[in-house]
Coordinates of C-alpha atoms and ligand atoms in Angstrom, one line a residue:
M1 CA 16.1 -44.0 6.1
G2 CA 13.2 -43.3 4.9
Y3 CA 10.2 -40.7 5.4
R4 CA 7.0 -40.7 5.1
E5 CA 3.5 -38.6 5.2
I6 CA 0.6 -40.4 6.7
S7 CA -3.0 -38.5 7.5
L8 CA -4.9 -41.3 10.6
Q9 CA -8.2 -40.9 11.7
L10 CA -8.3 -41.3 15.5
P11 CA -10.9 -40.5 18.6
T12 CA -11.0 -37.8 20.6
D13 CA -9.7 -39.1 23.5
Y14 CA -7.2 -41.2 21.8
H15 CA -3.6 -41.8 23.0
E16 CA -0.2 -42.4 22.1
D17 CA -0.5 -46.0 21.8
D18 CA -3.0 -45.6 19.3
L19 CA -1.4 -43.3 17.6
N20 CA 1.7 -45.6 16.7
G21 CA -0.9 -48.2 16.0
G22 CA -2.1 -47.1 13.4
I23 CA 0.9 -45.7 12.2
A24 CA 2.1 -49.3 12.1
K25 CA -0.6 -50.5 10.3
Q26 CA -1.3 -48.3 7.6
L27 CA 2.5 -48.5 6.4
G28 CA 3.1 -51.8 8.0
I29 CA 6.2 -51.5 9.8
R30 CA 8.0 -51.9 13.5
E31 CA 10.4 -49.5 14.2
F32 CA 10.0 -46.4 13.5
S33 CA 9.2 -43.1 14.9
Y34 CA 7.3 -40.0 13.8
Q35 CA 6.5 -36.3 13.7
I36 CA 3.1 -34.5 13.9
E37 CA 2.7 -32.2 11.4
N38 CA -1.1 -31.2 11.3
K39 CA -3.6 -32.3 14.0
S40 CA -7.6 -30.7 13.2
L41 CA -11.1 -31.8 14.5
D42 CA -13.7 -33.1 11.7
A43 CA -16.7 -32.4 13.6
R44 CA -19.2 -32.4 10.3
K45 CA -20.4 -36.1 11.0
K46 CA -21.7 -35.5 14.7
G47 CA -22.1 -39.1 15.2
N48 CA -18.7 -39.8 14.0
I49 CA -16.4 -36.9 15.6
H50 CA -12.1 -37.0 15.1
W51 CA -9.3 -36.3 14.7
L52 CA -7.5 -35.7 11.5
V53 CA -3.7 -36.5 12.0
K54 CA -1.3 -35.7 10.0
V55 CA 2.2 -37.3 10.5
L56 CA 5.2 -37.7 8.9
V57 CA 7.4 -41.2 10.1
L58 CA 11.3 -41.8 10.0
S59 CA 11.1 -45.7 9.4
D60 CA 14.0 -47.7 8.2
E61 CA 11.3 -49.8 6.8
V62 CA 10.4 -47.1 4.2
S63 CA 11.5 -45.3 1.2
G64 CA 11.1 -41.4 0.5
V65 CA 12.5 -38.2 1.2
A66 CA 11.9 -35.7 4.5
L67 CA 10.8 -31.7 2.9
S68 CA 11.7 -28.7 5.5
L69 CA 8.5 -28.5 5.7
F70 CA 8.8 -25.9 8.4
P71 CA 11.3 -23.3 7.1
S72 CA 11.7 -20.6 9.8
L73 CA 13.9 -17.1 9.4
N74 CA 17.7 -16.9 8.2
I75 CA 18.8 -13.8 10.6
R76 CA 22.3 -12.8 9.3
H77 CA 24.2 -11.4 11.4
C78 CA 25.2 -7.6 10.9
K79 CA 28.7 -6.5 11.2
T80 CA 27.8 -2.9 12.5
N81 CA 27.5 -0.7 15.5
K82 CA 23.5 0.7 14.3
K83 CA 21.3 0.9 17.2
A84 CA 17.1 0.7 16.3
V85 CA 14.4 1.9 19.2
V86 CA 11.4 0.2 19.3
V87 CA 8.3 1.2 20.5
G88 CA 5.5 -0.9 21.7
S89 CA 6.0 -4.3 23.3
G90 CA 3.5 -6.1 22.2
P91 CA 4.1 -8.4 19.6
A92 CA 5.4 -6.9 16.6
G93 CA 7.7 -4.3 18.7
F94 CA 8.9 -7.4 20.4
F95 CA 9.3 -9.9 17.8
S96 CA 11.1 -6.8 15.9
A97 CA 12.9 -6.3 18.6
F98 CA 14.2 -9.9 18.8
V99 CA 14.7 -10.0 15.4
L100 CA 16.6 -6.8 15.5
Q101 CA 18.6 -8.0 18.6
K102 CA 19.8 -11.3 17.2
A103 CA 20.3 -9.9 13.8
G104 CA 23.7 -7.8 15.7
I105 CA 21.6 -4.3 16.1
E106 CA 21.4 -3.0 19.4
T107 CA 17.9 -2.2 20.3
T108 CA 16.3 -0.6 23.5
L109 CA 12.0 -1.7 23.2
I110 CA 10.3 0.9 24.7
E111 CA 6.8 0.4 27.2
R112 CA 4.4 2.9 28.1
G113 CA 3.0 0.2 30.7
T114 CA 4.3 -2.3 33.6
E115 CA 6.4 -5.5 33.3
V116 CA 3.6 -8.3 33.3
H117 CA 3.5 -9.4 36.8
T118 CA 2.6 -5.4 38.2
R119 CA -0.4 -5.2 35.0
A120 CA -1.4 -8.6 36.2
E121 CA -1.7 -7.1 39.8
G122 CA -3.4 -4.0 38.1
I123 CA -6.1 -5.6 35.7
R124 CA -6.7 -7.8 39.0
E125 CA -7.2 -4.9 41.0
F126 CA -9.3 -3.3 37.9
E127 CA -11.8 -6.4 38.0
K128 CA -11.8 -6.4 42.2
T129 CA -12.5 -2.7 42.4
G130 CA -13.6 -1.0 39.3
A131 CA -10.3 1.9 39.1
F132 CA -8.9 2.0 35.7
N133 CA -4.8 1.5 36.0
P134 CA -3.6 3.6 32.8
I135 CA -0.5 2.3 32.0
A136 CA -1.1 -1.8 33.8
N137 CA -4.2 -2.8 31.6
Y138 CA -5.8 -4.9 28.9
A139 CA -4.8 -3.2 26.7
F140 CA -1.7 -1.6 28.0
G141 CA 2.0 -3.6 29.4
E142 CA 4.1 -6.1 29.1
G143 CA 3.3 -8.7 26.1
G144 CA 0.4 -5.6 24.1
A145 CA -3.1 -6.6 24.1
G146 CA -2.1 -10.3 22.5
T147 CA -0.6 -11.4 26.7
F148 CA -4.5 -11.3 28.5
S149 CA -6.1 -13.3 25.4
D150 CA -6.9 -16.1 24.2
G151 CA -4.1 -17.1 22.4
K152 CA -5.3 -17.9 19.1
L153 CA -2.3 -18.1 16.5
T154 CA -4.4 -18.5 13.8
S155 CA -3.7 -16.1 11.0
R156 CA -5.4 -15.6 7.3
S157 CA -2.1 -14.0 6.0
K158 CA -0.6 -15.3 3.0
H159 CA 3.9 -15.0 3.1
I160 CA 4.5 -15.5 6.0
S161 CA 5.2 -18.5 6.3
K162 CA 9.0 -18.4 7.6
E163 CA 7.8 -15.7 10.5
R164 CA 5.2 -17.7 12.0
Q165 CA 7.2 -20.8 12.6
F166 CA 9.8 -18.5 13.9
I167 CA 7.7 -16.6 16.2
L168 CA 6.5 -20.3 17.0
E169 CA 9.7 -21.9 17.4
S170 CA 10.4 -19.0 19.8
Y171 CA 7.2 -19.4 21.6
I172 CA 8.3 -23.2 22.0
S173 CA 12.4 -22.2 23.4
A174 CA 10.5 -19.5 26.0
G175 CA 7.6 -23.0 27.4
A176 CA 5.4 -22.8 25.7
P177 CA 3.2 -26.4 24.8
E178 CA 5.3 -28.1 21.5
E179 CA 1.3 -29.0 20.2
I180 CA 1.6 -25.3 18.9
G181 CA 4.0 -26.8 16.0
Y182 CA 1.0 -28.7 14.9
M183 CA -2.1 -28.0 15.3
A184 CA -4.3 -26.7 12.8
H185 CA -6.6 -24.0 16.0
P186 CA -3.5 -23.4 17.8
H187 CA -3.6 -21.1 20.7
L188 CA -1.2 -20.1 24.3
G189 CA -4.3 -19.0 26.8
S190 CA -4.2 -15.7 29.0
D191 CA -2.0 -18.5 31.8
N192 CA 0.9 -19.4 29.3
L193 CA 1.1 -15.8 27.9
R194 CA 2.2 -14.6 30.8
K195 CA 4.8 -16.7 31.6
L196 CA 6.4 -17.0 28.3
V197 CA 6.6 -13.0 27.9
K198 CA 8.7 -12.9 30.6
N199 CA 10.3 -15.7 29.2
L200 CA 11.2 -14.1 26.0
R201 CA 12.4 -11.1 27.6
D202 CA 14.6 -12.8 29.6
A203 CA 15.4 -14.5 26.2
F204 CA 16.2 -10.8 24.5
S205 CA 18.1 -9.3 27.4
A206 CA 20.0 -12.5 27.4
I207 CA 21.4 -11.5 23.6
G208 CA 21.9 -7.4 24.7
G209 CA 19.0 -5.9 24.1
R210 CA 17.1 -3.5 26.4
M211 CA 14.3 -3.3 27.8
L212 CA 11.8 -0.3 29.1
F213 CA 9.0 -0.4 31.0
E214 CA 6.2 2.5 32.0
T215 CA 8.2 4.7 29.2
L216 CA 5.7 6.5 26.5
L217 CA 7.0 7.4 23.0
E218 CA 6.0 11.5 23.4
D219 CA 7.2 13.1 20.7
L220 CA 9.5 12.3 17.4
K221 CA 11.9 14.7 16.5
I222 CA 12.5 14.4 12.1
E223 CA 14.8 16.6 10.0
N224 CA 15.0 15.7 5.9
G225 CA 12.8 13.0 5.8
K226 CA 14.6 11.1 9.0
V227 CA 14.0 10.3 13.0
I228 CA 16.2 11.0 14.8
E229 CA 15.3 11.0 17.9
A230 CA 12.2 9.9 19.8
I231 CA 10.7 12.0 22.9
T232 CA 9.6 10.1 25.4
S233 CA 9.3 10.3 29.6
S234 CA 12.3 8.7 30.6
G235 CA 13.9 11.2 28.4
S236 CA 15.2 11.1 24.7
M237 CA 16.8 8.8 22.5
E238 CA 18.9 9.0 18.9
A239 CA 18.9 5.3 16.7
D240 CA 19.0 5.0 13.2
Y241 CA 15.9 3.3 13.1
F242 CA 12.6 3.1 14.6
I243 CA 10.4 0.6 14.9
I244 CA 6.6 1.9 16.5
A245 CA 4.5 -0.6 16.9
P246 CA 1.5 1.3 19.2
G247 CA -1.3 -1.3 18.8
H248 CA -4.8 0.4 17.5
S249 CA -5.2 1.7 21.1
A250 CA -3.1 4.0 21.5
Y251 CA -5.3 7.7 20.8
E252 CA -2.4 10.0 21.4
T253 CA 0.3 8.0 19.8
Y254 CA -1.6 7.9 16.4
R255 CA -2.5 11.7 16.9
M256 CA 1.2 12.6 17.6
L257 CA 2.9 11.0 14.2
I258 CA -0.5 12.2 12.7
K259 CA 0.5 15.6 13.7
K260 CA 4.5 14.7 12.6
G261 CA 3.6 14.3 9.2
V262 CA 3.5 10.4 9.3
R263 CA 0.4 10.3 6.3
F264 CA -2.3 7.4 7.5
R265 CA -5.6 6.6 5.2
T266 CA -9.1 5.8 6.6
K267 CA -9.6 2.0 6.2
N268 CA -13.4 0.1 7.0
F269 CA -13.3 -2.1 9.8
A270 CA -15.8 -3.1 12.1
L271 CA -17.6 -2.7 15.4
G272 CA -20.1 -4.7 17.5
S273 CA -20.3 -6.4 20.4
R274 CA -19.6 -9.6 22.1
V275 CA -22.3 -12.3 22.3
E276 CA -22.0 -14.9 25.1
H277 CA -23.4 -18.3 26.0
P278 CA -23.2 -21.5 28.3
Q279 CA -20.5 -23.5 26.4
R280 CA -22.2 -26.6 26.7
V281 CA -25.4 -25.0 24.4
I282 CA -22.1 -24.3 21.4
N283 CA -20.8 -27.6 22.1
K284 CA -24.6 -29.3 21.7
A285 CA -24.9 -27.5 19.3
Q286 CA -21.9 -28.4 17.7
W287 CA -21.5 -31.6 18.5
G288 CA -24.9 -32.8 19.4
R289 CA -23.5 -34.1 23.2
E290 CA -22.1 -31.4 26.2
S291 CA -19.1 -32.5 26.2
L292 CA -16.5 -35.0 24.3
P293 CA -13.7 -36.8 25.3
G294 CA -10.8 -35.3 24.4
V295 CA -11.4 -32.0 23.6
K296 CA -11.8 -28.5 25.4
A297 CA -14.2 -26.2 24.1
A298 CA -16.1 -26.7 20.8
E299 CA -15.5 -23.4 18.8
Y300 CA -17.5 -21.6 15.6
R301 CA -17.4 -18.6 13.0
L302 CA -20.7 -17.5 11.8
T303 CA -20.4 -14.7 8.6
S304 CA -24.1 -13.1 7.4
P305 CA -24.9 -10.8 4.9
G306 CA -26.0 -8.9 7.8
D307 CA -29.4 -6.4 6.5
N308 CA -28.0 -6.9 2.8
R309 CA -25.9 -3.4 3.6
L310 CA -23.1 -4.5 5.9
P311 CA -21.5 -7.6 6.8
V312 CA -22.0 -9.9 9.7
Y313 CA -19.1 -11.9 11.2
T314 CA -18.1 -13.2 14.9
F315 CA -14.4 -13.1 15.4
C316 CA -12.2 -14.2 18.1
M317 CA -14.4 -16.5 19.4
C318 CA -13.1 -17.1 23.4
P319 CA -14.1 -21.6 24.1
G320 CA -14.1 -21.5 28.1
G321 CA -13.3 -17.8 27.9
I322 CA -14.3 -15.1 30.0
V323 CA -15.9 -11.1 28.4
V324 CA -13.0 -9.0 29.2
P325 CA -13.2 -4.9 30.3
A326 CA -10.6 -3.7 27.7
A327 CA -10.8 -0.1 27.7
A328 CA -7.1 1.6 27.5
Y329 CA -8.2 5.2 28.8
H330 CA -9.8 5.6 31.7
N331 CA -13.3 7.0 30.3
T332 CA -14.2 4.5 28.6
N333 CA -16.0 1.0 27.8
I334 CA -15.3 -1.4 26.0
V335 CA -15.6 -5.1 26.0
N336 CA -13.6 -8.3 24.7
G337 CA -12.4 -11.9 24.8
M338 CA -9.7 -14.1 27.0
S339 CA -9.3 -17.3 27.9
R340 CA -7.2 -20.0 29.5
Y341 CA -4.5 -22.8 28.0
R342 CA -7.5 -25.2 29.2
R343 CA -9.7 -23.5 27.9
N344 CA -12.7 -24.5 30.8
G345 CA -14.6 -21.9 31.3
T346 CA -18.3 -22.1 31.8
F347 CA -18.8 -19.5 29.4
A348 CA -18.5 -19.5 25.4
N349 CA -18.1 -16.1 24.1
A350 CA -17.1 -13.7 20.7
A351 CA -17.0 -10.5 18.9
C352 CA -20.3 -10.3 16.9
V353 CA -19.2 -7.1 14.6
A354 CA -20.2 -5.6 11.3
G355 CA -18.1 -4.3 8.4
I356 CA -17.4 -0.4 7.4
H357 CA -15.5 2.4 6.0
P358 CA -15.2 5.6 8.5
D359 CA -16.5 8.0 5.9
R360 CA -20.2 5.7 5.9
L361 CA -20.5 6.4 9.8
I362 CA -19.3 9.6 9.9
G363 CA -21.8 10.7 7.0
R364 CA -19.3 12.3 4.7
E365 CA -16.0 11.8 3.8
A366 CA -13.3 11.6 7.1
S367 CA -10.0 12.0 7.6
P368 CA -7.6 10.1 9.8
G369 CA -7.9 12.1 13.0
Q370 CA -11.7 12.0 12.6
A371 CA -12.0 9.0 11.8
L372 CA -9.9 8.5 15.6
D373 CA -12.0 10.8 17.1
W374 CA -15.4 9.0 16.1
V375 CA -14.7 5.9 17.4
Q376 CA -13.0 7.0 20.3
A377 CA -16.6 9.3 21.1
L378 CA -18.5 6.1 21.3
E379 CA -16.2 4.3 23.7
E380 CA -16.6 7.0 26.1
K381 CA -20.4 7.0 25.2
F382 CA -20.2 3.5 26.5
H383 CA -18.8 4.3 29.6
R384 CA -21.4 7.5 30.3
Y385 CA -24.2 5.5 29.7
S386 CA -23.0 3.0 32.2
D387 CA -20.7 5.8 34.3
G388 CA -17.8 3.1 34.4
F389 CA -17.3 -0.3 32.9
A390 CA -20.1 -2.2 33.2
A391 CA -20.7 -3.5 30.5
P392 CA -24.5 -2.8 28.4
F393 CA -26.2 -5.5 27.9
C394 CA -29.4 -7.7 26.2
S395 CA -30.0 -10.8 25.5
I396 CA -29.8 -12.5 22.0
Q397 CA -33.4 -12.5 21.2
N398 CA -34.3 -8.8 23.2
F399 CA -31.4 -6.8 20.4
I400 CA -33.2 -9.1 18.1
D401 CA -36.9 -7.9 18.7
Q402 CA -35.7 -4.5 19.9
K403 CA -37.6 -5.4 23.3
E404 CA -36.1 -3.8 26.4
S405 CA -36.0 -5.7 29.3
A406 CA -34.8 -5.4 32.5
N407 CA -33.3 -9.0 32.7
T408 CA -30.6 -10.2 34.2
A409 CA -27.8 -12.3 33.4
E410 CA -25.4 -15.0 34.2
S411 CA -22.0 -13.8 32.4
S412 CA -18.6 -14.5 32.7
Y413 CA -17.7 -10.0 32.7
P414 CA -16.2 -9.1 36.1
L415 CA -17.3 -5.9 36.1
G416 CA -20.7 -6.4 36.0
L417 CA -23.8 -5.9 33.1
K418 CA -26.4 -2.9 33.0
A419 CA -29.2 -3.6 31.2
A420 CA -30.1 -1.7 28.0
A421 CA -31.3 -0.7 24.3
L422 CA -28.0 -1.7 22.9
W423 CA -29.4 -1.7 19.7
E424 CA -29.6 1.8 20.5
L425 CA -26.1 2.4 21.6
L426 CA -24.5 1.1 19.0
P427 CA -24.4 3.7 15.3
A428 CA -28.5 2.5 13.6
E429 CA -26.8 0.5 10.5
I430 CA -24.5 -1.3 12.5
S431 CA -27.5 -2.7 14.7
S432 CA -29.8 -3.2 11.8
S433 CA -26.5 -5.4 10.3
I434 CA -26.4 -7.5 13.6
R435 CA -29.8 -7.6 13.9
E436 CA -30.0 -9.4 10.9
G437 CA -26.5 -11.4 11.7
L438 CA -28.1 -12.6 15.1
R439 CA -31.0 -13.9 13.4
E440 CA -28.6 -16.1 10.8
F441 CA -27.0 -17.1 13.3
S442 CA -29.6 -18.5 15.6
R443 CA -30.9 -21.0 12.8
K444 CA -27.0 -21.9 12.4
I445 CA -26.9 -22.8 16.1
P446 CA -29.6 -24.1 18.4
G447 CA -30.0 -21.8 20.8
F448 CA -27.7 -19.2 20.4
E449 CA -31.0 -16.7 20.4
T450 CA -31.1 -17.3 24.1
G451 CA -27.6 -16.2 25.5
T452 CA -26.4 -12.6 25.8
I453 CA -25.1 -9.5 23.6
M454 CA -22.7 -6.8 25.3
G455 CA -20.9 -4.4 25.6
L456 CA -18.4 -2.2 22.5
E457 CA -16.1 -4.1 20.3
S458 CA -14.1 -1.8 18.7
K459 CA -11.3 -3.2 18.6
T460 CA -11.6 -6.3 16.2
S461 CA -9.7 -4.2 13.5
A462 CA -8.1 -0.6 13.5
P463 CA -10.0 2.9 10.9
I464 CA -7.0 3.3 9.7
Q465 CA -4.0 2.6 8.1
V466 CA -0.4 4.0 7.2
L467 CA 0.9 4.7 3.9
R468 CA 4.3 3.3 3.6
K469 CA 6.5 1.3 1.2
K470 CA 5.9 -2.2 0.5
E471 CA 9.4 -2.4 2.8
R472 CA 7.8 -1.2 5.3
C473 CA 9.2 2.0 6.4
C474 CA 6.9 5.1 5.8
I475 CA 6.3 6.6 2.8
G476 CA 8.4 10.4 3.0
I477 CA 10.3 9.2 6.3
E478 CA 13.0 6.6 5.3
N479 CA 14.1 5.5 9.2
L480 CA 10.6 5.0 10.6
Y481 CA 8.4 2.2 10.5
V482 CA 4.9 2.1 11.8
V483 CA 3.7 -1.8 12.1
G484 CA 2.2 -4.2 13.2
E485 CA -2.3 -4.0 14.0
G486 CA -1.6 0.4 14.6
S487 CA 0.0 0.2 11.2
G488 CA -3.7 -1.0 10.1
C489 CA -1.9 -4.5 7.8
S490 CA -2.3 -6.7 10.5
G491 CA -4.7 -7.6 13.0
G492 CA -3.8 -10.6 15.4
I493 CA -1.0 -11.9 16.8
I494 CA 0.8 -13.8 14.1
S495 CA 0.0 -11.5 11.1
S496 CA 1.0 -8.6 13.5
G497 CA 4.1 -10.5 14.8
A498 CA 5.0 -11.1 11.9
D499 CA 4.2 -7.8 10.3
G500 CA 7.2 -6.1 12.7
I501 CA 9.3 -9.0 12.1
K502 CA 9.5 -8.1 7.5
A503 CA 10.0 -4.6 9.1
A504 CA 13.1 -6.2 10.6
L505 CA 14.7 -7.9 8.1
H506 CA 14.2 -5.5 6.2
I507 CA 16.4 -3.6 8.6
V508 CA 18.8 -6.2 8.5
E509 CA 19.4 -6.6 4.8
S510 CA 20.3 -3.3 4.1
N511 CA 23.1 -3.2 6.5
Ligands
FAD601 C1 -8.4 -9.1 25.2 C2 -8.5 -9.9 24.5 C3 -7.7 -10.9 23.1 C4 -7.5 -10.9 22.1 N1 -7.1 -12.7 21.2 C5 -6.9 -12.6 20.3 C6 -6.9 -13.7 20.0 O1 -6.9 -14.5 20.6 N2 -5.6 -14.1 18.7 C7 -5.4 -13.6 18.5 O2 -4.2 -13.6 17.0 N3 -5.7 -12.0 18.6 C8 -5.8 -11.5 19.7 N4 -6.3 -10.2 20.6 C9 -5.3 -9.5 19.2 C10 -4.5 -9.0 19.9 O3 -4.0 -9.4 21.1 C11 -3.9 -8.1 18.8 O4 -4.1 -8.0 16.9 C12 -1.8 -8.0 18.4 O5 -2.6 -8.0 19.6 C13 -1.7 -7.1 18.1 O6 -0.1 -6.8 18.4 P1 0.3 -5.4 17.8 O7 1.8 -5.6 18.2 O8 0.4 -5.0 16.8 O9 -0.2 -4.7 18.8 P2 -0.3 -4.9 20.3 O10 -0.2 -5.9 21.3 O11 -1.4 -3.2 20.8 O12 0.9 -3.8 21.3 C14 1.1 -2.5 21.7 C15 1.7 -1.8 22.3 O13 3.1 -0.6 22.5 C16 2.1 0.4 23.8 N5 2.8 1.3 23.5 C17 1.6 2.3 22.7 N6 1.7 3.2 22.3 C18 3.3 2.9 23.3 C19 3.5 4.4 23.0 N7 3.5 5.4 23.2 N8 4.9 4.3 23.7 C20 5.3 2.8 24.5 N9 4.4 1.8 24.2 C21 3.4 2.3 24.0 C22 1.6 -0.9 24.1 O14 0.9 -0.3 25.8 C23 1.2 -1.7 23.9 O15 2.0 -2.8 25.0 C24 -6.7 -10.3 21.3 C25 -7.1 -8.7 22.0 C26 -7.0 -8.4 23.0 C27 -7.4 -7.2 23.6

């Protein structure tokens, strides 16, 4: 029995027969099985858009040896009675807890928000009535910020291939479509994610893991450079290891960590707004037509030097998605984007942000605490402007021209839009760069300027980063690990999950 790896070009709406026929023809064989390794859309030539499919073919009629292409984690079982407390059930917290429990370390995972079903109800109510729920919203609750998202599983982080594979395998075992294992741009969709986080919770419980919802980490008791206890709203918890994975929305948790002597530094991050277009405008620009059989919706990723002072780029594009009110607190107003697996909504949206350092925004050297205060104050300013959660907006053309207008716009945003001179709500330097970026994007994507720009995007990445050793434990506090997006060392579902896993593996290796 031999293996061969081959690449095929297939029509966008190909069927399994086309794939089988392509393999048989290219290798001149009749009996075989195959595994898809990679599938990406080649849309470079609008007249010839096709899938590029890489397959591993197994047959008696070919020679060749299969490589182990996707090695996953080898989790050692520890003979120990050590305990761990993990804070936050987002990808970083959940996957670190899952690995620890699999390795035999008795793990309790606490989450300030509710379990996913109640969370979905809280979000539904918020979008219907505007009544914000502090424990069931887009930021807080089971699965973290990644649950009600597009569920894109791409990551540019290096050296995480085993962790990435473990995350994908865990999602597939929990019921995710198998294609996430080979698509070049895999995504889950918020409808799948809701079910997956519940199934993953069941898998964690089945191996003895304990998960507590509506349990807020309030404080840490630290003695002689070691955390002794986590003080939570459900009581004190003792453990040998503490992994904190709070995401980057939990301001009071950040402040508590800073107060307890966990060291952070400021770093570059990004601020801006979200742009939205009818999906057909994006499809037409990318494909030369409004729909393409066999492909859900066109994507884009754009970069620009802006006004040559701050780089501008689009981020977290959600094809066929909706813009969502992603505030973590009742008096802040921010936006983000999500979509369902089928990506069949009418609109496309993406963050359009400029990269900047907090010192530059604030105009002087800022401490980590001051950087957080500054971002939170901006989120509150947007809330005050709208007197709630409507998204301040204008057309992209008006943003470029700095021209106020009382236009209304069609949008997927559930809590209404409020006309605004958005460029005045954002910091001047950010607006100036974004304006030039939008000009350039309108040259690259015909019709881009006809879209809408709305709200505040302040969560593309954290403005601060924890000082930690390469093993991920905090400098000066040996059994405390701050991981995931809140550590400022990762961003996105995969890289945050991988960051948590690496911390867990370090704990496992030291036992
Ligand atoms: C709407 C939206 C769409 C997104 N789309 C994508 C996407 O398509 N692809 C992608 O890769 N990324 C996406 N992201 C970003 C992604 O969700 C995050 O990068 C990722 O979830 C970070 O994982 P994390 O575990 O570090 O933190 P989080 O997911 O933020 O999880 C942190 C958890 O900790 C809990 N917590 C915080 N403080 C405490 C405390 N004191 N006590 C107890 N619990 C606490 C929170 O409630 C939360 O559940 C999106 C984000 C949003 C908001």
